[in-house]
Amino acid sequence: MIKKHKKTIIITSILTLAPMLVGIILWDKLPAEIPTHFGINNTPDGYSSKAFAVFGLPLFMLAMHIICILATKADPKMKGINDKVFTLVLYIIPAVSLLVCTMIYPAALGEEMRVGLIAMLFMGLVFTVTGNYLPKCKPSYTVGIKLPWTLDDSENWNKTHALAGKLWVAGGLLIIATAFFENPFVFFAVVLVMVLVPTVYSYLLFKNKKDKTE
């Protein structure tokens, strides 16, 4: 799996570090302290040094990217991971790295950023795309809804991911539709439903099957 996606891994690693190049180009224009955390009202409430923002954050993202790849490689059920799903996983952290760059650099240069809107639109898109691929996921310890009863029963896994896929697409679209209100409570409520419903559903499937066999 890793060797098969070697080219994609190299490309995504370069994309993860791309904000570093942008930071170097803007280095002389950037202030000594750069906003790296924003409150609910889009106001910066956390700052980091210019060196950390330009070099540290992309390197941290790259480390997380590599950890995800190694974790997938170490998965005993790695061969069951769908190629398209794995490719999607490879692009998530690079996308986050690029997103962070688009927010912190303009904010550091005095531009007003609607961080909440950007973040919610991004997450909505991620959930929508991921939802399309969830039904194609095969049992693994790194990709999918990893619960004891889904990992032990392929039928439970398939039914749970079929439901989760629909919920994640619907939830992602709802998050995108409500993103302009920038209401974090709506966002977390939708995410909670997206997580809890498949979890409860999979447990009920497990309990029902267990009751029939006893």
XYZ file of C-alpha atoms in Angstrom:
214
model
C 0.000 0.000 0.000
C 2.753 2.462 0.975
C 4.952 1.670 -2.052
C 1.919 1.867 -4.327
C 1.202 5.414 -3.122
C 4.819 6.565 -2.911
C 4.302 9.349 -5.478
C 1.190 10.611 -3.689
C 3.005 10.564 -0.341
C 5.819 12.688 -1.771
C 3.353 15.161 -3.327
C 1.282 15.471 -0.151
C 4.414 15.934 1.963
C 5.524 18.794 -0.305
C 2.054 20.358 -0.091
C 2.194 20.106 3.699
C 5.418 22.135 3.708
C 4.246 24.611 1.032
C 3.132 27.238 3.618
C 6.767 27.410 4.705
C 7.726 28.785 1.282
C 4.944 31.367 1.443
C 6.163 32.416 4.881
C 9.726 32.804 3.622
C 8.514 35.010 0.758
C 6.518 37.166 3.190
C 9.165 37.041 5.922
C 10.134 40.729 5.870
C 6.495 41.814 5.908
C 5.402 39.529 8.739
C 5.405 40.832 12.336
C 7.462 39.198 15.090
C 4.306 37.703 16.624
C 1.780 35.935 14.394
C -1.797 35.001 15.398
C -2.132 31.211 15.422
C -5.358 30.829 17.388
C -8.680 32.624 17.022
C -11.709 32.969 19.277
C -15.356 32.431 18.370
C -15.651 36.073 17.239
C -12.713 35.645 14.797
C -10.470 37.718 17.066
C -6.908 36.403 17.539
C -6.429 35.147 21.099
C -3.186 33.216 20.711
C 0.137 34.226 19.152
C 3.355 32.439 18.180
C 6.766 33.628 17.087
C 7.301 34.247 13.393
C 9.819 31.395 13.213
C 7.368 28.913 14.746
C 4.480 30.030 12.529
C 6.540 29.852 9.335
C 8.662 26.771 10.056
C 7.316 25.051 13.164
C 3.678 24.637 12.137
C 4.376 23.096 8.695
C 6.992 20.782 10.220
C 4.527 19.752 12.928
C 1.931 19.052 10.229
C 4.479 16.991 8.302
C 5.233 14.966 11.443
C 1.511 14.257 11.867
C 1.308 13.316 8.193
C 4.143 10.806 8.588
C 2.626 9.380 11.782
C -0.666 8.753 9.936
C 1.210 6.956 7.150
C 3.220 4.819 9.592
C 0.096 3.999 11.603
C -1.591 2.808 8.429
C 1.451 0.745 7.503
C 1.419 -0.886 10.938
C -2.279 -1.774 10.652
C -2.582 -5.596 10.507
C -5.606 -5.118 8.252
C -3.847 -2.651 5.983
C -4.505 -4.692 2.827
C -8.215 -4.159 3.321
C -7.975 -0.366 3.103
C -9.521 0.979 -0.099
C -7.002 2.803 -2.347
C -9.272 5.821 -2.818
C -9.943 6.042 0.918
C -6.214 5.918 1.675
C -5.568 8.633 -0.920
C -8.217 10.793 0.760
C -6.502 10.279 4.117
C -3.173 11.330 2.603
C -4.578 14.675 1.457
C -6.348 15.705 4.676
C -3.325 16.990 6.640
C -1.810 18.817 3.617
C -5.185 20.504 3.150
C -5.217 21.539 6.823
C -1.664 22.887 6.505
C -2.599 24.982 3.470
C -5.785 26.166 5.182
C -3.867 27.341 8.238
C -1.532 29.317 5.978
C -4.435 31.039 4.234
C -5.702 32.203 7.619
C -2.675 33.156 9.713
C -0.595 35.014 7.116
C -3.321 37.462 6.004
C -4.331 37.937 9.648
C -0.706 38.713 10.544
C -0.648 41.314 7.767
C -3.720 43.066 9.156
C -6.430 41.521 6.997
C -9.742 40.744 8.691
C -10.281 36.992 8.488
C -13.555 35.135 8.975
C -11.767 32.146 10.453
C -14.959 30.513 11.695
C -16.525 30.617 8.240
C -13.424 29.245 6.517
C -12.979 26.464 9.066
C -16.634 25.391 8.927
C -16.731 25.400 5.130
C -13.578 23.288 5.108
C -14.874 20.813 7.683
C -18.216 20.576 5.912
C -16.413 19.741 2.682
C -14.228 17.142 4.435
C -17.263 15.453 6.012
C -19.168 15.449 2.714
C -16.295 13.927 0.735
C -15.464 11.429 3.494
C -19.108 10.397 3.712
C -19.030 9.390 0.059
C -16.126 7.045 0.760
C -17.189 5.583 4.121
C -19.366 2.821 2.594
C -16.301 1.702 0.599
C -14.160 1.286 3.724
C -13.222 -2.241 4.683
C -12.486 -3.246 8.298
C -9.231 -1.748 9.553
C -7.792 -0.271 12.741
C -6.862 3.088 11.179
C -9.630 4.056 8.725
C -13.330 3.962 9.495
C -15.597 3.664 12.521
C -13.396 1.487 14.698
C -15.527 -0.105 17.409
C -15.098 -3.583 18.943
C -18.335 -4.829 17.393
C -17.676 -3.348 13.938
C -14.154 -4.755 13.794
C -15.348 -8.234 14.834
C -18.251 -8.430 12.391
C -17.935 -7.464 8.721
C -21.728 -7.296 8.329
C -21.954 -4.855 11.240
C -19.077 -2.857 9.741
C -20.727 -2.627 6.316
C -24.160 -1.631 7.636
C -22.705 0.904 10.060
C -20.582 2.538 7.367
C -23.469 2.583 4.889
C -25.541 4.562 7.406
C -22.600 6.720 8.491
C -21.832 7.587 4.874
C -25.319 9.021 4.345
C -25.224 10.873 7.664
C -21.789 12.359 6.997
C -22.779 13.597 3.544
C -25.978 15.137 4.928
C -24.146 16.525 7.955
C -21.353 17.958 5.823
C -23.813 19.702 3.524
C -25.726 21.057 6.531
C -22.494 22.432 8.026
C -21.680 24.125 4.696
C -25.201 25.562 4.470
C -25.045 27.012 8.004
C -21.359 28.018 7.921
C -22.122 31.677 7.184
C -23.847 31.971 10.572
C -20.531 30.922 12.165
C -22.386 29.270 15.026
C -20.102 26.709 16.713
C -23.020 25.196 18.634
C -24.755 24.201 15.401
C -21.490 22.741 14.112
C -20.847 20.634 17.213
C -24.491 19.511 17.387
C -24.315 18.220 13.812
C -20.985 16.483 14.438
C -22.374 14.903 17.611
C -25.278 13.410 15.648
C -22.882 12.190 12.949
C -20.812 10.362 15.583
C -23.453 9.111 18.013
C -26.064 7.757 15.575
C -23.723 5.295 13.762
C -22.201 4.282 17.121
C -25.577 3.503 18.703
C -26.781 1.836 15.497
C -23.745 -0.456 15.327
C -24.148 -1.393 19.008
C -27.831 -2.232 18.500
C -26.879 -4.454 15.552
C -24.300 -6.176 17.745
C -26.719 -6.621 20.669
C -29.500 -7.900 18.430
C -27.210 -10.480 16.813
C -25.858 -11.525 20.199
C -29.368 -12.005 21.600
C -30.315 -14.235 18.661
C -27.308 -16.486 19.161
C -27.898 -16.965 22.891
